[in-house]
Coordinates of N, CA, C and O in Angstrom, one line a residue:
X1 N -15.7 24.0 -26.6 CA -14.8 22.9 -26.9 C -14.9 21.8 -25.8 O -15.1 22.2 -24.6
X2 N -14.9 20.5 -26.1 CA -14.9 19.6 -25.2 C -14.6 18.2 -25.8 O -15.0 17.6 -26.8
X3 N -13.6 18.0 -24.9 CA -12.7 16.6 -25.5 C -13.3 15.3 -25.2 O -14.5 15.5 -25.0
X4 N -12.8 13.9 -25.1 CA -13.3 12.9 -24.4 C -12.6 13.2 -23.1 O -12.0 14.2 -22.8
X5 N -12.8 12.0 -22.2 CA -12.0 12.3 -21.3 C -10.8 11.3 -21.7 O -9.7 11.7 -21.6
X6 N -11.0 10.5 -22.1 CA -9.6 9.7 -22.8 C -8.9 10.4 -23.3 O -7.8 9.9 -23.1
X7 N -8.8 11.6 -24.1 CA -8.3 12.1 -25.0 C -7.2 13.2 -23.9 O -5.9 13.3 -23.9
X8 N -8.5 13.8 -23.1 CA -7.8 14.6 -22.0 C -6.8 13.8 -21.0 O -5.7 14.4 -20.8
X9 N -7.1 12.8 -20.6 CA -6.5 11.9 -19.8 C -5.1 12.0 -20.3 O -4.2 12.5 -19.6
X10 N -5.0 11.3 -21.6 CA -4.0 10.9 -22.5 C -3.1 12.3 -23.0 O -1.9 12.1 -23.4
X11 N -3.6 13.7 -22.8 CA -2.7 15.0 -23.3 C -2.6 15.5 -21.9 O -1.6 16.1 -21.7
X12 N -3.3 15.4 -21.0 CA -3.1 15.9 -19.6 C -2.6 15.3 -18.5 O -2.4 16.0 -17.5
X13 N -2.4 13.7 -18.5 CA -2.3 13.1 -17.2 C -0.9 13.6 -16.6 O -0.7 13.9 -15.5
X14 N -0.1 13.7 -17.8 CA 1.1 13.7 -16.7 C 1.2 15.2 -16.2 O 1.8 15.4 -15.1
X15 N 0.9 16.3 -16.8 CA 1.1 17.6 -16.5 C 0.5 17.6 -15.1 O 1.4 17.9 -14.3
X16 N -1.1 17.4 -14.5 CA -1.9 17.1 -13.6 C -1.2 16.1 -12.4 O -1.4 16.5 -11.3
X17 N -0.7 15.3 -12.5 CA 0.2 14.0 -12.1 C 1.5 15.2 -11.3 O 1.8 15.2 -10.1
X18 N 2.2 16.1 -12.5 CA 3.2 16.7 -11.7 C 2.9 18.1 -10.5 O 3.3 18.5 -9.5
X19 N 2.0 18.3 -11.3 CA 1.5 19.9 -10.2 C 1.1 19.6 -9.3 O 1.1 20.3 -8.4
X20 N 0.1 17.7 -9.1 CA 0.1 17.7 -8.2 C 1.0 17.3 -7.5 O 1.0 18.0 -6.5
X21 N 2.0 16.4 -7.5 CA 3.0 15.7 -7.2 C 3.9 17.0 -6.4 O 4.6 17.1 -5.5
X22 N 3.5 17.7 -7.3 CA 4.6 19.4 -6.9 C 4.3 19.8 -5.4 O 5.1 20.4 -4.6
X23 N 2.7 19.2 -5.0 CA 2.3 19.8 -4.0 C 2.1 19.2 -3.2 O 2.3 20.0 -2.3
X24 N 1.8 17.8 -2.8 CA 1.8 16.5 -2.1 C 2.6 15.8 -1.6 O 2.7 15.1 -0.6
X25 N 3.9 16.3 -3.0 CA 5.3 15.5 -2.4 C 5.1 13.8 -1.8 O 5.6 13.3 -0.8
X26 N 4.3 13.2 -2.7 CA 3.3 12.1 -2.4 C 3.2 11.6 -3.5 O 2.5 12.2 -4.3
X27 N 3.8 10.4 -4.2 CA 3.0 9.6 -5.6 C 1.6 9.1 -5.5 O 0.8 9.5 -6.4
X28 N 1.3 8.2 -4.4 CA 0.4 7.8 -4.1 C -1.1 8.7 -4.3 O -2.1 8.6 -4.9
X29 N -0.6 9.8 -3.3 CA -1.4 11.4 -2.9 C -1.7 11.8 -4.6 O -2.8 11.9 -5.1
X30 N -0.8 11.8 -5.0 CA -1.0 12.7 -5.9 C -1.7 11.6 -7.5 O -2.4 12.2 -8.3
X31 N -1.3 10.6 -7.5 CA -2.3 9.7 -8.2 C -3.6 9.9 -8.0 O -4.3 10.2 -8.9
X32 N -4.1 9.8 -6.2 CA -5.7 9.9 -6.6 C -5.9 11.6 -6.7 O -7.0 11.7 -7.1
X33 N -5.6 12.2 -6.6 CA -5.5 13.6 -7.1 C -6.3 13.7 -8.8 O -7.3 14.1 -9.2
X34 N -5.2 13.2 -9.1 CA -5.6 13.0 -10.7 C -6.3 12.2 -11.2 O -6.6 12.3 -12.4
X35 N -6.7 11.0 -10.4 CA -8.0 10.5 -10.8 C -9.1 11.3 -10.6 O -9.8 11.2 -11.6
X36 N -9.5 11.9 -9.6 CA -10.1 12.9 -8.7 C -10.6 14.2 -9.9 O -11.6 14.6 -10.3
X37 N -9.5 14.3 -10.1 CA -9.4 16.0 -11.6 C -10.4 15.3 -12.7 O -11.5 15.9 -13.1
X38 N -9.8 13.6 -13.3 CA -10.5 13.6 -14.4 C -11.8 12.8 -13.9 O -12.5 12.6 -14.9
X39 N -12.2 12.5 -13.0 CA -13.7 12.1 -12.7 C -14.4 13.5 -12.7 O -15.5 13.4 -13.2
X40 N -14.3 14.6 -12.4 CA -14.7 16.2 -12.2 C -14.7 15.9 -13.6 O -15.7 15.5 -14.2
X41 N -13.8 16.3 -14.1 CA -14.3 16.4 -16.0 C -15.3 15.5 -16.6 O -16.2 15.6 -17.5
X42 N -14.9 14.8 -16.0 CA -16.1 14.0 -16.7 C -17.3 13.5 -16.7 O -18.0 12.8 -17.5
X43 N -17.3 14.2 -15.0 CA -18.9 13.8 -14.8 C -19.6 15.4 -14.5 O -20.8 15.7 -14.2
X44 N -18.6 16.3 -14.8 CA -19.1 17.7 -14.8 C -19.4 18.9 -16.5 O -19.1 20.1 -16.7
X45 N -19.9 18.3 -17.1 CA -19.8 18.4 -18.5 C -20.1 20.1 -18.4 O -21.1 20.8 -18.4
X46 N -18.8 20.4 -18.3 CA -18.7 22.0 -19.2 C -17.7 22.1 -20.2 O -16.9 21.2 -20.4
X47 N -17.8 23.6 -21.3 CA -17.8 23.8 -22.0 C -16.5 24.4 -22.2 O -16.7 25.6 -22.6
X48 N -14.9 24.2 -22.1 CA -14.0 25.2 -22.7 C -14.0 26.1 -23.8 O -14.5 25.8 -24.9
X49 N -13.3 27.3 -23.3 CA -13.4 28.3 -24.3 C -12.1 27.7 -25.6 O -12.1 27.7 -26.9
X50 N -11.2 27.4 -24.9 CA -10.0 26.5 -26.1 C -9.3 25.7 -24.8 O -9.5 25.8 -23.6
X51 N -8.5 25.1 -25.6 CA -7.6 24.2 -25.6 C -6.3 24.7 -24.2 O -5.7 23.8 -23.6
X52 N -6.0 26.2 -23.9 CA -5.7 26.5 -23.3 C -6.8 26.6 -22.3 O -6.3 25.8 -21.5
X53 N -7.5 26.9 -21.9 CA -8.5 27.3 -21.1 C -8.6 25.8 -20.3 O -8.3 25.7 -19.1
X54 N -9.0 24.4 -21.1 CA -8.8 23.4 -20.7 C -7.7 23.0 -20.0 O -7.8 22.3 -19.0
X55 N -6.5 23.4 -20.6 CA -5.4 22.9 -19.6 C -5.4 23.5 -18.2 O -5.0 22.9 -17.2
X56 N -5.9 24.9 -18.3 CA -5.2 25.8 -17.0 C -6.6 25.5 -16.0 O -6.6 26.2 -15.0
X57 N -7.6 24.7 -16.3 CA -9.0 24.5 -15.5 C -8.5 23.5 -14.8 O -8.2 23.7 -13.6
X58 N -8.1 22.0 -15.5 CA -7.4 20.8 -14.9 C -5.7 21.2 -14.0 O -5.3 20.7 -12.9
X59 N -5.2 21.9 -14.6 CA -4.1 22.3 -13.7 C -4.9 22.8 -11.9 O -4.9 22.5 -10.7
X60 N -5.5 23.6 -12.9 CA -5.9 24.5 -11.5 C -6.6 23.6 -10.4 O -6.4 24.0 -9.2
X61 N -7.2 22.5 -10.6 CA -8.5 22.1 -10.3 C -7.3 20.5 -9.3 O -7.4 19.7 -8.4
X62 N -6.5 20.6 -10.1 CA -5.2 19.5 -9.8 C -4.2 19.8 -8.6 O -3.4 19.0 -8.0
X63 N -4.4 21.2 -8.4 CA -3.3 21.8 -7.1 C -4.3 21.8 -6.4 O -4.2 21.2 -5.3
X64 N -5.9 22.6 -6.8 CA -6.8 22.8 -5.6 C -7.1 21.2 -4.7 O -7.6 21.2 -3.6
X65 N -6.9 20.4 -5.2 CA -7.2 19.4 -4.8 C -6.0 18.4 -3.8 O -6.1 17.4 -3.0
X66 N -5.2 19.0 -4.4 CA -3.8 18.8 -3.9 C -3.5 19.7 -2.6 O -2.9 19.4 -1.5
X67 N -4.1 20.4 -2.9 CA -4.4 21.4 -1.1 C -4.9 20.7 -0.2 O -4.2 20.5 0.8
X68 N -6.1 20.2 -0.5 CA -6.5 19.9 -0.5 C -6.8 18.7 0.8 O -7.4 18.5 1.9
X69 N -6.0 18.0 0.0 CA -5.7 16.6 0.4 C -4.3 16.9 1.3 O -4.0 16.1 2.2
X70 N -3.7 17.8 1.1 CA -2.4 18.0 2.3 C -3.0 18.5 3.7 O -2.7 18.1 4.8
X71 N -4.1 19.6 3.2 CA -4.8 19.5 4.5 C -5.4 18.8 5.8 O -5.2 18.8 7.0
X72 N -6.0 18.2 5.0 CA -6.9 17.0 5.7 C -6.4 16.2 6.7 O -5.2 15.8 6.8
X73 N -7.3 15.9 7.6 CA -6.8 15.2 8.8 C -5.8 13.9 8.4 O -4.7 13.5 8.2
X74 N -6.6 13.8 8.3 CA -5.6 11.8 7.7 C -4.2 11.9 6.9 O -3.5 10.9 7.1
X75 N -3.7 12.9 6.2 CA -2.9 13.6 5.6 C -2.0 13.9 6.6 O -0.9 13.3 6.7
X76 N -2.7 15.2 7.5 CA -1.9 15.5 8.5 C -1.2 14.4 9.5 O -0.1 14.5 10.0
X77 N -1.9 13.7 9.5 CA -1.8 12.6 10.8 C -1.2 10.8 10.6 O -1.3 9.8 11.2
X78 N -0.5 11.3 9.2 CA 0.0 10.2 8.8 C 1.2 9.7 9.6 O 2.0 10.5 10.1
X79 N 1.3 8.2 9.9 CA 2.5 8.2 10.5 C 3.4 7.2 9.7 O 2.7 6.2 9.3
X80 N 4.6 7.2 9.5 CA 5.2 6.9 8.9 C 5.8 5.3 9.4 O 5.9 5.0 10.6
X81 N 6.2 4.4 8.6 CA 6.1 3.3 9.3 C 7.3 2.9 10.7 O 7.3 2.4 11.8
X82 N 8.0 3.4 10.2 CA 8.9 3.3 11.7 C 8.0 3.8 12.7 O 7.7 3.0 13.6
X83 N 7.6 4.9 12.8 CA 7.4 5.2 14.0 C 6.0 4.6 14.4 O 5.3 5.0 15.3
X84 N 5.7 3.7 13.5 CA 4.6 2.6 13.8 C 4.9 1.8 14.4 O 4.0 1.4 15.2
X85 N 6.2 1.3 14.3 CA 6.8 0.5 14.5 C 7.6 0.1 16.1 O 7.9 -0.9 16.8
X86 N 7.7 1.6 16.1 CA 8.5 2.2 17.3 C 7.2 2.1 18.6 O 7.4 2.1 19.9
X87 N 6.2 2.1 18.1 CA 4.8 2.7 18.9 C 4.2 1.5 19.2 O 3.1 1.6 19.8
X88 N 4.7 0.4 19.0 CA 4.1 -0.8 19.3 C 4.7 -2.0 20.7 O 5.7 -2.6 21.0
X89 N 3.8 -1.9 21.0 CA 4.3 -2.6 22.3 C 4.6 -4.2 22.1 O 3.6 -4.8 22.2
X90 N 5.7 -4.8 22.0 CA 6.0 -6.0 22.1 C 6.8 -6.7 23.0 O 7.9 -6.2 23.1
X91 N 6.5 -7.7 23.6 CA 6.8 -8.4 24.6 C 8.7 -8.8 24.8 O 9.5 -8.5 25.6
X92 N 8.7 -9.4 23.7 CA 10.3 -9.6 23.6 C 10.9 -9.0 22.2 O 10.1 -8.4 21.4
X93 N 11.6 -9.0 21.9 CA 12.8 -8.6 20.7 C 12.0 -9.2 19.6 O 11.2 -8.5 18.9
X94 N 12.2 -10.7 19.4 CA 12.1 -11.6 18.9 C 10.3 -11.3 18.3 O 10.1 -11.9 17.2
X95 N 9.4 -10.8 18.6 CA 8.4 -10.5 18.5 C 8.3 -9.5 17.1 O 7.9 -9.7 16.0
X96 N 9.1 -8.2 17.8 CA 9.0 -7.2 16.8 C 9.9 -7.9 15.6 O 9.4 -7.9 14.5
X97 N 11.3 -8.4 15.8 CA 11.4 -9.1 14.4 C 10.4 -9.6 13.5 O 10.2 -9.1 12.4
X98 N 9.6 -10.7 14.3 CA 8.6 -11.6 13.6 C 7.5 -10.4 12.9 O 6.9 -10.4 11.9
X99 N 7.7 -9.6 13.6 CA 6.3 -8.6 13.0 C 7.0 -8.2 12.0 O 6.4 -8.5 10.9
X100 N 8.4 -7.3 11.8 CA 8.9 -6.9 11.1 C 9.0 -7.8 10.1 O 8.9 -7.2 9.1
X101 N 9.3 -9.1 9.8 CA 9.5 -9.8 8.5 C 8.1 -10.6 7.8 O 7.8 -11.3 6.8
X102 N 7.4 -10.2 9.2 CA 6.0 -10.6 8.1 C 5.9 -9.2 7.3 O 5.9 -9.4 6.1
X103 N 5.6 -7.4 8.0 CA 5.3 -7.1 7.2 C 6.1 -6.7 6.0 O 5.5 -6.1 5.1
X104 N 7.2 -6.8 5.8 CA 8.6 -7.0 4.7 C 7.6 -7.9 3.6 O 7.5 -7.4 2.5
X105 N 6.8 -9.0 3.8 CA 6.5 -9.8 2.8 C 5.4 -9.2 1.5 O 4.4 -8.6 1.8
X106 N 5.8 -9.4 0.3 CA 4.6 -9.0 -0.6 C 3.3 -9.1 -0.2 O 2.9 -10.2 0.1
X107 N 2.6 -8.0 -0.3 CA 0.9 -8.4 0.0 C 0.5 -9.4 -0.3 O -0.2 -9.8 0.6
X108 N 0.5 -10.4 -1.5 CA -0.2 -11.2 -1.5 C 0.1 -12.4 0.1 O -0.8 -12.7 0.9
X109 N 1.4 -12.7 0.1 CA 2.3 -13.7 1.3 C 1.5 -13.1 2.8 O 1.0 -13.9 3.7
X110 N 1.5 -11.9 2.8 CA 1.4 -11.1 4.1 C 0.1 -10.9 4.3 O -0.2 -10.7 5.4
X111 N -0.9 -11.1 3.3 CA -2.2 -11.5 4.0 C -2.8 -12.7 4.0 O -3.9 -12.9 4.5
X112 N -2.0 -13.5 3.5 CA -2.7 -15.3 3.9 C -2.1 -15.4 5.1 O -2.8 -15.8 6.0
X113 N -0.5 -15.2 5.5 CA 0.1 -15.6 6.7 C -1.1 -14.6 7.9 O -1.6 -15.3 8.8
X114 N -1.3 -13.1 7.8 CA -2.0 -12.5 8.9 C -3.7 -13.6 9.2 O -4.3 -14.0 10.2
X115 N -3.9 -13.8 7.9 CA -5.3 -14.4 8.1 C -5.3 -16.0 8.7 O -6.2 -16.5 9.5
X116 N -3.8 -16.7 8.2 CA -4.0 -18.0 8.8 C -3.2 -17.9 10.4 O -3.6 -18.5 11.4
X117 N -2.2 -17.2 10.5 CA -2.0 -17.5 12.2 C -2.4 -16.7 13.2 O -2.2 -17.0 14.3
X118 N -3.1 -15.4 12.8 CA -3.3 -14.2 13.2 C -5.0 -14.2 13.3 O -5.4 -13.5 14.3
X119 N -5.8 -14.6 12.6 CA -7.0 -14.4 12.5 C -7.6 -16.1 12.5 O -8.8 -16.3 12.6
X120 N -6.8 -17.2 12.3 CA -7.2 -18.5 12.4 C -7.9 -19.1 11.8 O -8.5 -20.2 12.2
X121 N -7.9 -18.3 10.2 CA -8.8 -19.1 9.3 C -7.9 -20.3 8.8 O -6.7 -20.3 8.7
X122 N -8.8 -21.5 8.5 CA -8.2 -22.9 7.7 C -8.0 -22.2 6.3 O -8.5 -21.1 6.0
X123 N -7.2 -23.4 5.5 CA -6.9 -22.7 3.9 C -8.2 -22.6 3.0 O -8.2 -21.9 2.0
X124 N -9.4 -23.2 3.7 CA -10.4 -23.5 3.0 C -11.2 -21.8 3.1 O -11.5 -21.0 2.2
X125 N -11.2 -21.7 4.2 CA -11.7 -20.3 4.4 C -11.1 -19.0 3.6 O -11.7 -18.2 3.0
X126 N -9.6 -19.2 4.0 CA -8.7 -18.1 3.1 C -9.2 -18.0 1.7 O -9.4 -16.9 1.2
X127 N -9.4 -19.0 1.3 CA -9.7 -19.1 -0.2 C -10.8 -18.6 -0.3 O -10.8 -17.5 -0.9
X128 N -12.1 -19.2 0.0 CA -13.3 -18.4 -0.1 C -12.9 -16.4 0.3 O -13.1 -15.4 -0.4
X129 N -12.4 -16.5 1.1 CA -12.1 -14.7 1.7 C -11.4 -14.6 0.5 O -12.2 -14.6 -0.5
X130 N -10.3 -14.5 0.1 CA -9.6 -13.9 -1.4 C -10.0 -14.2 -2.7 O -9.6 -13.5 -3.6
X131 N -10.9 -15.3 -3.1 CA -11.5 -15.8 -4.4 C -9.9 -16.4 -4.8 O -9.2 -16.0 -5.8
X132 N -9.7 -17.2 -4.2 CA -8.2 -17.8 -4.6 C -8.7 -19.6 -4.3 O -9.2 -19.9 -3.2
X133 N -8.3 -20.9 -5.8 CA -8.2 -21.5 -5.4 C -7.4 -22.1 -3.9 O -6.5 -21.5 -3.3
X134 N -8.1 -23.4 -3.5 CA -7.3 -23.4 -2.3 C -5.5 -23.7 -1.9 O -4.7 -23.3 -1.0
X135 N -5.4 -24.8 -3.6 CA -4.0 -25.0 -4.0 C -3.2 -23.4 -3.5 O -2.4 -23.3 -2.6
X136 N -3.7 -22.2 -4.6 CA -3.0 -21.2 -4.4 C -2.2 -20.9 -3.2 O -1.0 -20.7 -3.2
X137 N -3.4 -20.8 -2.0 CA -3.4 -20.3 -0.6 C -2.3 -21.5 -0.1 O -1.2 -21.2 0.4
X138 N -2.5 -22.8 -0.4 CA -1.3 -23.5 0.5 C -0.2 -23.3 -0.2 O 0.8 -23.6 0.6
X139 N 0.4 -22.7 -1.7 CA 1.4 -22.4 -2.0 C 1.7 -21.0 -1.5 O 2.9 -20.8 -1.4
X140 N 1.0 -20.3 -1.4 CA 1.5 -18.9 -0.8 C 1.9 -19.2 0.7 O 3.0 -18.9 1.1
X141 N 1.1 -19.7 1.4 CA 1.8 -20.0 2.8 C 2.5 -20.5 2.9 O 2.7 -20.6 4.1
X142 N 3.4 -21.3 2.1 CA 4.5 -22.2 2.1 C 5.7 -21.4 1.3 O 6.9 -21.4 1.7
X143 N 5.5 -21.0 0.7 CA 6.7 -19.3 0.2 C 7.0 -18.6 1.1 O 8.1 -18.4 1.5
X144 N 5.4 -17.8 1.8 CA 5.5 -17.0 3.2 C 6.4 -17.6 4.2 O 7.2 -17.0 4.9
X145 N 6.1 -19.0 4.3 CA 7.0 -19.3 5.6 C 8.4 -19.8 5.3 O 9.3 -20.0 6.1
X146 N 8.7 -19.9 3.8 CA 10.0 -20.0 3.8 C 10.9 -18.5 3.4 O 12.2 -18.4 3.6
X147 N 10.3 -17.7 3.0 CA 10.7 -16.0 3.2 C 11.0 -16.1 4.7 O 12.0 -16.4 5.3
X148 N 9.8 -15.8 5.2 CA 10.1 -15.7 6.7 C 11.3 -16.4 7.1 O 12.4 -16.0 7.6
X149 N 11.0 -17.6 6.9 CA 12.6 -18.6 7.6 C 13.9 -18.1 7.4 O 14.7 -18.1 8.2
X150 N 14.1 -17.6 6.2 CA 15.3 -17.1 5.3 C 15.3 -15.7 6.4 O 16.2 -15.4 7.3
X151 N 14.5 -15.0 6.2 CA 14.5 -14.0 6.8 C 15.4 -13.5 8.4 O 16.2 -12.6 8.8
X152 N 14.4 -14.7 9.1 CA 14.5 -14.5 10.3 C 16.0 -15.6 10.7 O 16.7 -15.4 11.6
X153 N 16.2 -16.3 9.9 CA 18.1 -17.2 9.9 C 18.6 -15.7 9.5 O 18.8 -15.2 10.6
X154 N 18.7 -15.2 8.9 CA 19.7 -13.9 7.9 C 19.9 -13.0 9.7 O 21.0 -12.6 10.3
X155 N 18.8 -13.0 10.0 CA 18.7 -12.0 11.4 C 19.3 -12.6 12.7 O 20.2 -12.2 13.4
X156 N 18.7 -13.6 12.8 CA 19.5 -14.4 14.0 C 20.9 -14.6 13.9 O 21.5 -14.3 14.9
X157 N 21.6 -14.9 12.7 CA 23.3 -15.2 12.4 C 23.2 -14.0 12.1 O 23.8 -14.0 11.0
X158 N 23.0 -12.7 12.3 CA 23.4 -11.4 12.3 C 23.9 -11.0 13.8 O 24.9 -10.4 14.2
X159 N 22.7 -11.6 14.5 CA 22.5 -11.6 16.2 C 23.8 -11.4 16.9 O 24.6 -11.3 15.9
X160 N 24.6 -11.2 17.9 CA 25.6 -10.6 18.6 C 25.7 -12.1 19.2 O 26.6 -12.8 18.9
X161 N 24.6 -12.5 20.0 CA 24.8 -13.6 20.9 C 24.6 -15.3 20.0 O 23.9 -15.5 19.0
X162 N 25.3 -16.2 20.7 CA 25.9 -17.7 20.0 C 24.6 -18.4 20.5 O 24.5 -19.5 20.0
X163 N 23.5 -18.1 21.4 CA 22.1 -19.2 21.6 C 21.5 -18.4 21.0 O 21.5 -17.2 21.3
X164 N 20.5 -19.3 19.8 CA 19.0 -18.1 20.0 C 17.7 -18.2 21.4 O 17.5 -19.3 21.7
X165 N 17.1 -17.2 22.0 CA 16.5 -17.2 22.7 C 15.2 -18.6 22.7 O 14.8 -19.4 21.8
X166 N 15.0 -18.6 23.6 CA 13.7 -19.5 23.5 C 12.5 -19.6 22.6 O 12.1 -20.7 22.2
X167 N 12.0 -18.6 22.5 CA 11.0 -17.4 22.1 C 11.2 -17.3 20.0 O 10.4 -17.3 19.1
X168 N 12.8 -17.5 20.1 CA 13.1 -17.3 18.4 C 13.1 -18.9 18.3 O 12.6 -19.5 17.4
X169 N 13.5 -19.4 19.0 CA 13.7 -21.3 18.7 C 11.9 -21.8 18.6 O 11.6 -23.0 18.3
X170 N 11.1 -21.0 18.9 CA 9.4 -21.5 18.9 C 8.7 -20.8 17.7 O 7.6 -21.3 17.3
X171 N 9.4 -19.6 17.3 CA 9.1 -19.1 16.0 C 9.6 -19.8 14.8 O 8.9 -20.3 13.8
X172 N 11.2 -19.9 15.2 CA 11.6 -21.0 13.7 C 10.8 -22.1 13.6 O 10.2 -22.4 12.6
X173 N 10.5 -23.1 15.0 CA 10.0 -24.1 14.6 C 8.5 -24.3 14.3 O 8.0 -25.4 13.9
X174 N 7.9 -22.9 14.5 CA 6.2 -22.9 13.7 C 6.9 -22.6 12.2 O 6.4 -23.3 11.4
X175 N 7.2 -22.2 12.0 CA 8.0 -22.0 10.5 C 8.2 -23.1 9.7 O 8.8 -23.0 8.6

């Protein structure tokens, strides 16, 4: 017996999806898991005995992989973002804010802002690097910095103290 893999995909994804999920405790983890299961099926063309036989191969083949991947260095050694966050050395307060509400921003915002003040490309460059008209890139950098702005006002009138520091008065005003 032997299905498509669409067909399998389509009767098996979510069962494969949870056994692994069961074991990873990971969505992300356990997504390429199950991409992982049905690339094996389908680029390993064997023959089920039935329909049961198929499910309990892809189960099986969905946890082993899911071991797998809990094992593994990079797995093991994940660090979670606070304590990324915690692990970074920053000069003043005001710093780790700024880092903190860039990376708050949606991917698209948070890599034109890292590429234009952080890496120093013009909008022209950004564009070529993302395949993004250049209009795009100057509209995204101008959302990014008014997120940011919003952001970083919400945080400072949160602040305890009535001056903002020097340091935040040079951040708002590149903003």
């Amino acid at each position: 017996m032997r299905l498509t893999t669409e067909e399998v995909v389509r009767r098996y994804g979510k069962r494969c999806f949870a056994a692994a999920f069961s074991v990873c405790q990971n969505a992300a983890d356990a997504e390429d898991v199950v991409q992982e299961v049905f690339i094996r099926y389908h680029t390993k063309p064997r023959a089920f005995d039935s329909e049961e036989h198929l499910k309990a191969w892809l189960l099986r083949v969905a946890i082993n992989r899911a071991r797998d991947v809990c094992k593994s260095f990079w797995h093991r050694h994940r660090v979670t973002w606070e304590e990324t966050m915690a692990a970074l050395p920053f000069e003043a307060p005001e710093d780790s804010a700024l880092f903190a509400a860039v990376m708050a921003l949606p991917d698209k915002y948070r890599v034109v802002i890292h590429l234009y003040y952080y890496e120093g490309y013009a909008v022209r460059e950004i564009a070529a690097l993302l395949s993004r008209r250049e209009n795009t890139v100057k509209s995204q950098l101008r959302r990014a910095r008014a997120l940011l702005r919003e952001q970083l006002k919400e945080a400072w009138n949160d602040d305890e103290s009535d001056e903002p520091s020097d340091q935040s008065r040079m951040v708002q005003q590149n903003l």
